[in-house]
Short mmCIF file of C-alpha atoms in Angstrom, two decimals:
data_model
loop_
_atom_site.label_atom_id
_atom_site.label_comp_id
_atom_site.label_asym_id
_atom_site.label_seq_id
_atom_site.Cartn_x
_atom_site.Cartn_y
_atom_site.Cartn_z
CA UNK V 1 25.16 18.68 87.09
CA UNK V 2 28.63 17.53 87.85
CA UNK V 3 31.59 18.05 86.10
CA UNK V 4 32.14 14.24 85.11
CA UNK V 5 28.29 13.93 84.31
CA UNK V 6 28.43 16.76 82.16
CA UNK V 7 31.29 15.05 80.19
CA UNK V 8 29.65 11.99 79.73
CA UNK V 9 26.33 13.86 78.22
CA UNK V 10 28.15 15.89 75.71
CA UNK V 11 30.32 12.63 74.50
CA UNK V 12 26.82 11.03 74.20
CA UNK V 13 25.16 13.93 72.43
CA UNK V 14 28.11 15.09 70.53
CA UNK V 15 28.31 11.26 69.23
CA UNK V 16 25.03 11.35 68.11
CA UNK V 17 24.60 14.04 66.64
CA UNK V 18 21.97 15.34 69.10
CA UNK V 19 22.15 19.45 69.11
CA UNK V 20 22.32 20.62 72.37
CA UNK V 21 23.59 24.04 74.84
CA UNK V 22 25.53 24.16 77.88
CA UNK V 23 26.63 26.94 80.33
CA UNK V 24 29.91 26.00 82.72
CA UNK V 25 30.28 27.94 85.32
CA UNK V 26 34.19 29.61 86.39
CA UNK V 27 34.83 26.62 88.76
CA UNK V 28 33.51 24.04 86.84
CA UNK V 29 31.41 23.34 89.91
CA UNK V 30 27.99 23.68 87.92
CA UNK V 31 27.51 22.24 85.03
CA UNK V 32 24.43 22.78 82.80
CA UNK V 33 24.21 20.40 79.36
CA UNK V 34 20.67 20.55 77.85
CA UNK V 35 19.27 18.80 74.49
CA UNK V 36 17.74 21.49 72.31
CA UNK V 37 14.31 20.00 73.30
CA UNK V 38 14.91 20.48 77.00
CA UNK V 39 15.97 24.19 77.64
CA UNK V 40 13.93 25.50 80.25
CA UNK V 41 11.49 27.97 79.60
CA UNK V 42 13.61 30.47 81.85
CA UNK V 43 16.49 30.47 79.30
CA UNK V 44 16.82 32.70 76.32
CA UNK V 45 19.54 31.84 73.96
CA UNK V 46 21.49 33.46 70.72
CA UNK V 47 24.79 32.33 69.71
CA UNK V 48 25.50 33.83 66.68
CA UNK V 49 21.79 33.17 65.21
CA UNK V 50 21.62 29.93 66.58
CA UNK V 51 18.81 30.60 69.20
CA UNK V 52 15.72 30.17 70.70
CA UNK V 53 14.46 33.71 71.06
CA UNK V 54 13.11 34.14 67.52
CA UNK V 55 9.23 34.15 68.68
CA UNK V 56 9.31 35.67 71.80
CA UNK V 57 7.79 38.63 73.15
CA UNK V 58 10.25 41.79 72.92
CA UNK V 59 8.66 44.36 75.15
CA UNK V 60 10.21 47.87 74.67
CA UNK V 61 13.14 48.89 76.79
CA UNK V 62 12.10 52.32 78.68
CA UNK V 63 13.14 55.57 76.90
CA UNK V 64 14.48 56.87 79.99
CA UNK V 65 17.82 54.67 80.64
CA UNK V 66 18.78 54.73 83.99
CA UNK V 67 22.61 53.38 84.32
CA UNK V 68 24.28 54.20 88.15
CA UNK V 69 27.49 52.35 88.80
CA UNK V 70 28.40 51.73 92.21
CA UNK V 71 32.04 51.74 91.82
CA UNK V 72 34.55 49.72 93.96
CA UNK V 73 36.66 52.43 95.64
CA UNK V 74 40.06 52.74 93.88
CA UNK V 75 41.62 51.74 97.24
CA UNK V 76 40.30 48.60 98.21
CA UNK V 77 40.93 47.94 94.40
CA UNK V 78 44.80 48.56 94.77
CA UNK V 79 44.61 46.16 97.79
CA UNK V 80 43.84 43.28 95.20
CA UNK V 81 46.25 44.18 92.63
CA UNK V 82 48.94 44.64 95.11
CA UNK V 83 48.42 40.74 96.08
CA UNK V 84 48.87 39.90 92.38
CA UNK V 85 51.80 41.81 91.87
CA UNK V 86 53.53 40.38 94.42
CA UNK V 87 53.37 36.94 93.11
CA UNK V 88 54.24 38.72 89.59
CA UNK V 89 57.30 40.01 91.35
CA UNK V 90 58.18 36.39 92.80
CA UNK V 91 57.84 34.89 89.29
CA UNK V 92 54.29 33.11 90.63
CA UNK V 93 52.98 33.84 87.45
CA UNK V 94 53.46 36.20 83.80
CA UNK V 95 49.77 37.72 83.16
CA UNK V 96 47.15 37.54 85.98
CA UNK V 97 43.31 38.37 85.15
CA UNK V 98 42.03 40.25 88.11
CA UNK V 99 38.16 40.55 88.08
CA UNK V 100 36.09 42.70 90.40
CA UNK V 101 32.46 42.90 91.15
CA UNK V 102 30.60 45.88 91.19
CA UNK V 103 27.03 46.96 92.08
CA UNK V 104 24.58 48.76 89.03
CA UNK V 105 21.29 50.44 89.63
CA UNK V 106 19.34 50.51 86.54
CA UNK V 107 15.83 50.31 85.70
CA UNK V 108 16.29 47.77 83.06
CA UNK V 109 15.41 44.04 84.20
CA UNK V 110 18.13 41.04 83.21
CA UNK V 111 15.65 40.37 80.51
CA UNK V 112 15.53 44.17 79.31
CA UNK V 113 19.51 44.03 78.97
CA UNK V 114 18.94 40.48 77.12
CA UNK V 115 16.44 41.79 74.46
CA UNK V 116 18.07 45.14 73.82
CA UNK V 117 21.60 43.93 73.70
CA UNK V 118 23.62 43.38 70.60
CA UNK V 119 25.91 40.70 70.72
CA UNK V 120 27.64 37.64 68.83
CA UNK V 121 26.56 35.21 72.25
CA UNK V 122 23.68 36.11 74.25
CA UNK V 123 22.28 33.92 77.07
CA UNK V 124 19.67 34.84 79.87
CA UNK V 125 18.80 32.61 82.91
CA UNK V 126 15.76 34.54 83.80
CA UNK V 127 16.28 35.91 87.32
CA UNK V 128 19.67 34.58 87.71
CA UNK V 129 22.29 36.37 85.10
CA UNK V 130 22.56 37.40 81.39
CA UNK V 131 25.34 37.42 79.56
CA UNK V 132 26.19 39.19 76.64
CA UNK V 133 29.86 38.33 75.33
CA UNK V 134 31.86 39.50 72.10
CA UNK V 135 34.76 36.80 73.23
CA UNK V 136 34.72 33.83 71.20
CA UNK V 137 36.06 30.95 72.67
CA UNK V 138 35.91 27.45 71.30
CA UNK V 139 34.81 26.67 67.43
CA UNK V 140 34.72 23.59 65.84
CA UNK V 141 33.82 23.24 61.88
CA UNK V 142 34.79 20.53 59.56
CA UNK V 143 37.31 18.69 62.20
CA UNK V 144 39.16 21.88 62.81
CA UNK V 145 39.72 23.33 66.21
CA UNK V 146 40.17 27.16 66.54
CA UNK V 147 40.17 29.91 69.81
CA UNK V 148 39.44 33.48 69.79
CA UNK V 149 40.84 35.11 73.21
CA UNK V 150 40.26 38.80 73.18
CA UNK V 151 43.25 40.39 75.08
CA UNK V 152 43.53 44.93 75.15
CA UNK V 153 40.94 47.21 75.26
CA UNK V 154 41.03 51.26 74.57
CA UNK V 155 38.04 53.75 74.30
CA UNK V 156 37.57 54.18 70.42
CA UNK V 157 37.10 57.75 71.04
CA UNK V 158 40.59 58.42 72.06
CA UNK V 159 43.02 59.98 69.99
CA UNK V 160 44.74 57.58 67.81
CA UNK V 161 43.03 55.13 69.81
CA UNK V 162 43.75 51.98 67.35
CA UNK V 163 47.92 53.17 67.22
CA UNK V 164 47.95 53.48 71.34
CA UNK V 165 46.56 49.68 71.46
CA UNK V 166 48.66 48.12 69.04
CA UNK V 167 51.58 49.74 70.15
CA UNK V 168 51.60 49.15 73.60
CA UNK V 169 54.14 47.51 75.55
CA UNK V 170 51.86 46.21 78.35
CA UNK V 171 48.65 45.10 76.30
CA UNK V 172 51.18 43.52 73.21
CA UNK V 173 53.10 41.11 76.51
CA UNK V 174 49.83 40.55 77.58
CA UNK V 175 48.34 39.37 73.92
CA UNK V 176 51.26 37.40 73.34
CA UNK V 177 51.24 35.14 76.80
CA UNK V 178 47.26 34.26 76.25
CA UNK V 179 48.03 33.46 72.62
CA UNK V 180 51.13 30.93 73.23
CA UNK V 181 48.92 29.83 76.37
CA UNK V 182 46.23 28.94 74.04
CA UNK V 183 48.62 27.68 71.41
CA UNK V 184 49.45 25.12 73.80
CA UNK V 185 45.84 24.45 75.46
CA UNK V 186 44.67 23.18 72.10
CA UNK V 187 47.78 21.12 71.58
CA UNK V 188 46.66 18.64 74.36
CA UNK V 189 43.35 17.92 71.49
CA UNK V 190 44.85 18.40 68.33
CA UNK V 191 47.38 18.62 65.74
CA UNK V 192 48.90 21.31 63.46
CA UNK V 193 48.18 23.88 65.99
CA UNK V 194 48.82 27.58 64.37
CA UNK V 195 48.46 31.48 64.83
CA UNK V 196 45.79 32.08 61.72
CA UNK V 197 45.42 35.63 62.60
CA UNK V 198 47.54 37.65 64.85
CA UNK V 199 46.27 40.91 66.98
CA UNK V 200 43.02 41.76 64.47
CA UNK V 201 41.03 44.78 65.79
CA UNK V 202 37.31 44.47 66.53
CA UNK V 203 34.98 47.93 67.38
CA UNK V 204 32.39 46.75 70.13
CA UNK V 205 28.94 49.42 70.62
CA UNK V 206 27.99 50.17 74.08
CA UNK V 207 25.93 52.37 75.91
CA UNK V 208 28.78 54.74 77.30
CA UNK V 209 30.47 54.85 73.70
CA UNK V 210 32.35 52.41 71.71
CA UNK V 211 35.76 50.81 72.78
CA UNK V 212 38.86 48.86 70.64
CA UNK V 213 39.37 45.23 71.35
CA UNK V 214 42.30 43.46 69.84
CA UNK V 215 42.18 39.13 69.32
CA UNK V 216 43.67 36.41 67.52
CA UNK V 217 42.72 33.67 66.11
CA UNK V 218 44.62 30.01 66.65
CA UNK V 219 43.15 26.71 65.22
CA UNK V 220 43.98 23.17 65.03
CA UNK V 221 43.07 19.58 63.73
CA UNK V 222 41.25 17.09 65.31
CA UNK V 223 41.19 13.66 65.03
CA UNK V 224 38.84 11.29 63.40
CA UNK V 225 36.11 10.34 65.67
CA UNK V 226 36.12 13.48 68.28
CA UNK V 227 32.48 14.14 68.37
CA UNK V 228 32.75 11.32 70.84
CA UNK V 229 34.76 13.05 72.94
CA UNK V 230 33.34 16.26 72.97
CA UNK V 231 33.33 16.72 76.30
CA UNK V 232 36.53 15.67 77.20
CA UNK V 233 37.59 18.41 74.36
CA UNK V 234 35.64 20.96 75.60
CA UNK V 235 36.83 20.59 79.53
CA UNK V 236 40.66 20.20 78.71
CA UNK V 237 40.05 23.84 77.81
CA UNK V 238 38.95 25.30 80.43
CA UNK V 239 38.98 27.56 82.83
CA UNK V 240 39.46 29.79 79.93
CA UNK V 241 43.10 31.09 79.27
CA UNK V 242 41.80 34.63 78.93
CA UNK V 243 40.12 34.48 81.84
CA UNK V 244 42.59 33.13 84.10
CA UNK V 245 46.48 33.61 82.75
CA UNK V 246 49.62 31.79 82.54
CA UNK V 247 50.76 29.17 83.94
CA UNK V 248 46.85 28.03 84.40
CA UNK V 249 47.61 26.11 87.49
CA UNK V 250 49.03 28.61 89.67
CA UNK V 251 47.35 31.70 88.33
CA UNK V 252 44.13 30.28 89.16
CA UNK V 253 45.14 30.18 93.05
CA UNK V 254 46.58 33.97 92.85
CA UNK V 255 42.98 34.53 91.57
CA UNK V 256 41.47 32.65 94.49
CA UNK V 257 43.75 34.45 96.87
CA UNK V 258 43.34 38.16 95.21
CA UNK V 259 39.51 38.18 94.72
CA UNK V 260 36.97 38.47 97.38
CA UNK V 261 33.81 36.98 95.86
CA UNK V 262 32.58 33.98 93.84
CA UNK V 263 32.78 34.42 89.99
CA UNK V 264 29.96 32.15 89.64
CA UNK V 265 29.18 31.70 85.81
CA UNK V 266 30.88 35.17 85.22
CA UNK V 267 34.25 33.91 83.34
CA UNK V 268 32.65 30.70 82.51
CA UNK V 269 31.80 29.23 78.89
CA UNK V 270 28.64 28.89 77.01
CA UNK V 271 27.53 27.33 73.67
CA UNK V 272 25.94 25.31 71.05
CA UNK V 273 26.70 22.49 69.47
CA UNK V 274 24.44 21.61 66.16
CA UNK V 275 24.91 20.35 62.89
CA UNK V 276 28.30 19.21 63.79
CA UNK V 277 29.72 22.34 64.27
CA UNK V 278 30.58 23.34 67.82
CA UNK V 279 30.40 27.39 68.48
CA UNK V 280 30.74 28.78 72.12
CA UNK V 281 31.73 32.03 73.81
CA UNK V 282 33.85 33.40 77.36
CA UNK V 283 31.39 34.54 79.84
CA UNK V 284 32.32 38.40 80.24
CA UNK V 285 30.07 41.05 80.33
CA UNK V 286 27.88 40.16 82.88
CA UNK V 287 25.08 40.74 85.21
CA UNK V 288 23.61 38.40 87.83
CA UNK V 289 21.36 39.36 90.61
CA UNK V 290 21.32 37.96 94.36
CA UNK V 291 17.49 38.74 93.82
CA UNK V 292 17.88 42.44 95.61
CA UNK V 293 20.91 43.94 93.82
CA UNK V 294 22.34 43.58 90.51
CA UNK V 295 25.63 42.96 90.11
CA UNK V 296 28.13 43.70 87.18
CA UNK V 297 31.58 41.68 87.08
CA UNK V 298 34.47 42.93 84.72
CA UNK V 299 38.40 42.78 85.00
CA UNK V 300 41.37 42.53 83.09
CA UNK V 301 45.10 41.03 83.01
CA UNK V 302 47.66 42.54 84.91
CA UNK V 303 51.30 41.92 84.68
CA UNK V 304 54.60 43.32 85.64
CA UNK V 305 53.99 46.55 84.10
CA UNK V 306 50.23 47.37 84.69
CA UNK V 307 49.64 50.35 86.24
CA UNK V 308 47.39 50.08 88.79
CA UNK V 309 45.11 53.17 88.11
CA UNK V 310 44.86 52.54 84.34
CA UNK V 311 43.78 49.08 85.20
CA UNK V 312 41.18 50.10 87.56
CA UNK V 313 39.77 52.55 84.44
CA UNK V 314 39.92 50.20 82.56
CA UNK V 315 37.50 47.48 84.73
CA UNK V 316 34.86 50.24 84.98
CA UNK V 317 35.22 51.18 81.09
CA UNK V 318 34.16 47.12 80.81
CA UNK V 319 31.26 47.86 82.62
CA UNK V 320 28.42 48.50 80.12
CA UNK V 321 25.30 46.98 78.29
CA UNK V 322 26.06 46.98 74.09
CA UNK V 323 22.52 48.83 73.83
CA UNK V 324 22.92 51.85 71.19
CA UNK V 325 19.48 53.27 70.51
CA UNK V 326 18.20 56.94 70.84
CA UNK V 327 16.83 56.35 74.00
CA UNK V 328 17.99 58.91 76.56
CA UNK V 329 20.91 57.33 79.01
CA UNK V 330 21.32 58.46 82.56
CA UNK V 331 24.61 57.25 83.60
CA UNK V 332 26.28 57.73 86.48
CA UNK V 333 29.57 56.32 88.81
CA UNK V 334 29.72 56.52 92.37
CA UNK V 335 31.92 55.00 94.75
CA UNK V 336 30.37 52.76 97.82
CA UNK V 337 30.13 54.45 101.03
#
């Protein structure tokens, strides 16, 4: 649905009390609000327990895990990065989040990667995308307001690993402008806006090892009366600061002009709203499918002082399913022809 419709149905249903999900694409351009009751049959849903995947069928994931990554070529890569680092250099913007899309071969189906995946938001439009994010993003409980945007990432099994993140120059610049970006997002909705929890360190599980993430946490108060107005909360938000960079405005055309493909619901936002307590997550990690290819979409902020090449390893080190089992993985990067 529209992006006015959309608001409209979730200042009804937050009003009333009504539980429903939604999924909002990067764009805002597609816009999916349904009452619990009403969730197709082709969508599979967990955000943090609240879900609707309890009694289905979970089918066994093959024991042979085939994982090929069709890498973008560090080249055409640089191309991209060298647009957004010119507008860095003009003063365009502070912190731009440069995404790519890259193709996987796998023999694991989008629903495989949905029932084998751990993760605190999980949502699966069956033959379309699945979604499995660690990024919290909106959170409302008891009239308070709070954000989660998960800024630097390191492979845990590097020396030191947790001292190399922290300490950074590059990833603590980069923390700091999404945080006083956010800071001032939820300003627009509420009052008594403050940094809870600076910089915390989270360990995510994947299928090519575990990596560091560092986030904060930043709430607010709302006023009396806002589940009428959920959607207009909810919208004010977005795109998502850690998704896009600061200032909003004119980092989201550097995006436009850097990146040569449609985000889609990649970057988007997804949630619940129940029991008058509002939970929803950024839409990284990522697979959708054009119904021949799979396609994973990853990125991460640059700013003055990114290095190209680390930033390129770091985009492919984003590119994994959070399976950990004993099955046997066959993984594998290879750069397009």
């Amino acid at each position: 649905m529209q992006r006015d419709r959309a608001i409209i149905e979730m200042n009804r249903m937050g009003g009333q009390g009504m539980p429903f999900i939604f999924a909002i694409n990067y764009d805002m351009t597609d816009c999916r609000v349904w009452a619990i009751e009403n969730v197709p049959h082709t969508v599979l849903f967990n955000f943090q327990g609240f879900c609707n995947d309890c009694d289905i069928n979970r089918r066994g994931i093959p024991k042979r895990i085939e994982w090929n990554l069709k890498a973008e070529p560090e080249e055409r890569y640089r191309k991209r990065f060298d647009i957004v680092q010119q507008h860095l250099r003009r003063g365009d913007s502070y912190l731009v989040n440069l995404t790519s899309r890259m193709e996987v071969v796998t023999n694991l189906s989008l629903i495989d990667i949905y029932n084998a995946s751990k993760a605190k938001y999980k949502l699966l439009s069956n033959g379309e995308f699945v979604c499995f994010s660690p990024e919290t993003f909106l959170q409302i409980n008891n009239g308070m307001i709070s954000c989660c945007p998960m800024k630097g990432t390191i492979p845990a099994n590097k020396p030191e690993a947790c001292h190399e993140l922290v300490e950074s120059k590059k990833e603590t610049a980069e923390h700091a402008t999404i945080v006083d970006l956010i800071r001032n997002d939820l300003s627009r909705v509420a009052s008594h806006v403050t940094v809870e929890d600076y910089r915390y360190m989270e360990r995510l599980y994947t299928n090519k090892g575990d990596i560091y993430q560092t986030s904060s946490r930043i709430t607010g108060k709302l006023p009396k009366g806002f589940e009428d107005h959920l959607g207009d909360i909810i919208f004010s938000q977005l795109p998502a600061g850690s998704i896009t960079g600061a200032p909003k405005p004119m980092t989201c055309r550097i995006i436009h002009e850097a990146e040569n493909y449609d985000r889609g619901f990649y970057t988007g936002v997804m949630g619940c709203w129940h029991d008058g307590k509002l939970d929803s997550a950024v839409m990284i990690r990522f697979l959708d499918t054009d119904g021949k290819h799979l396609w994973f979409k990853a990125g991460g902020g640059i700013t003055a002082m990114s290095d190209c090449h680390s930033e390129y390893l770091e985009t492919l080190e984003k590119i994994y399913v959070p399976i950990t089992t004993d099955n046997e993985y066959v993984s594998d990067v290879n750069d397009y022809l």
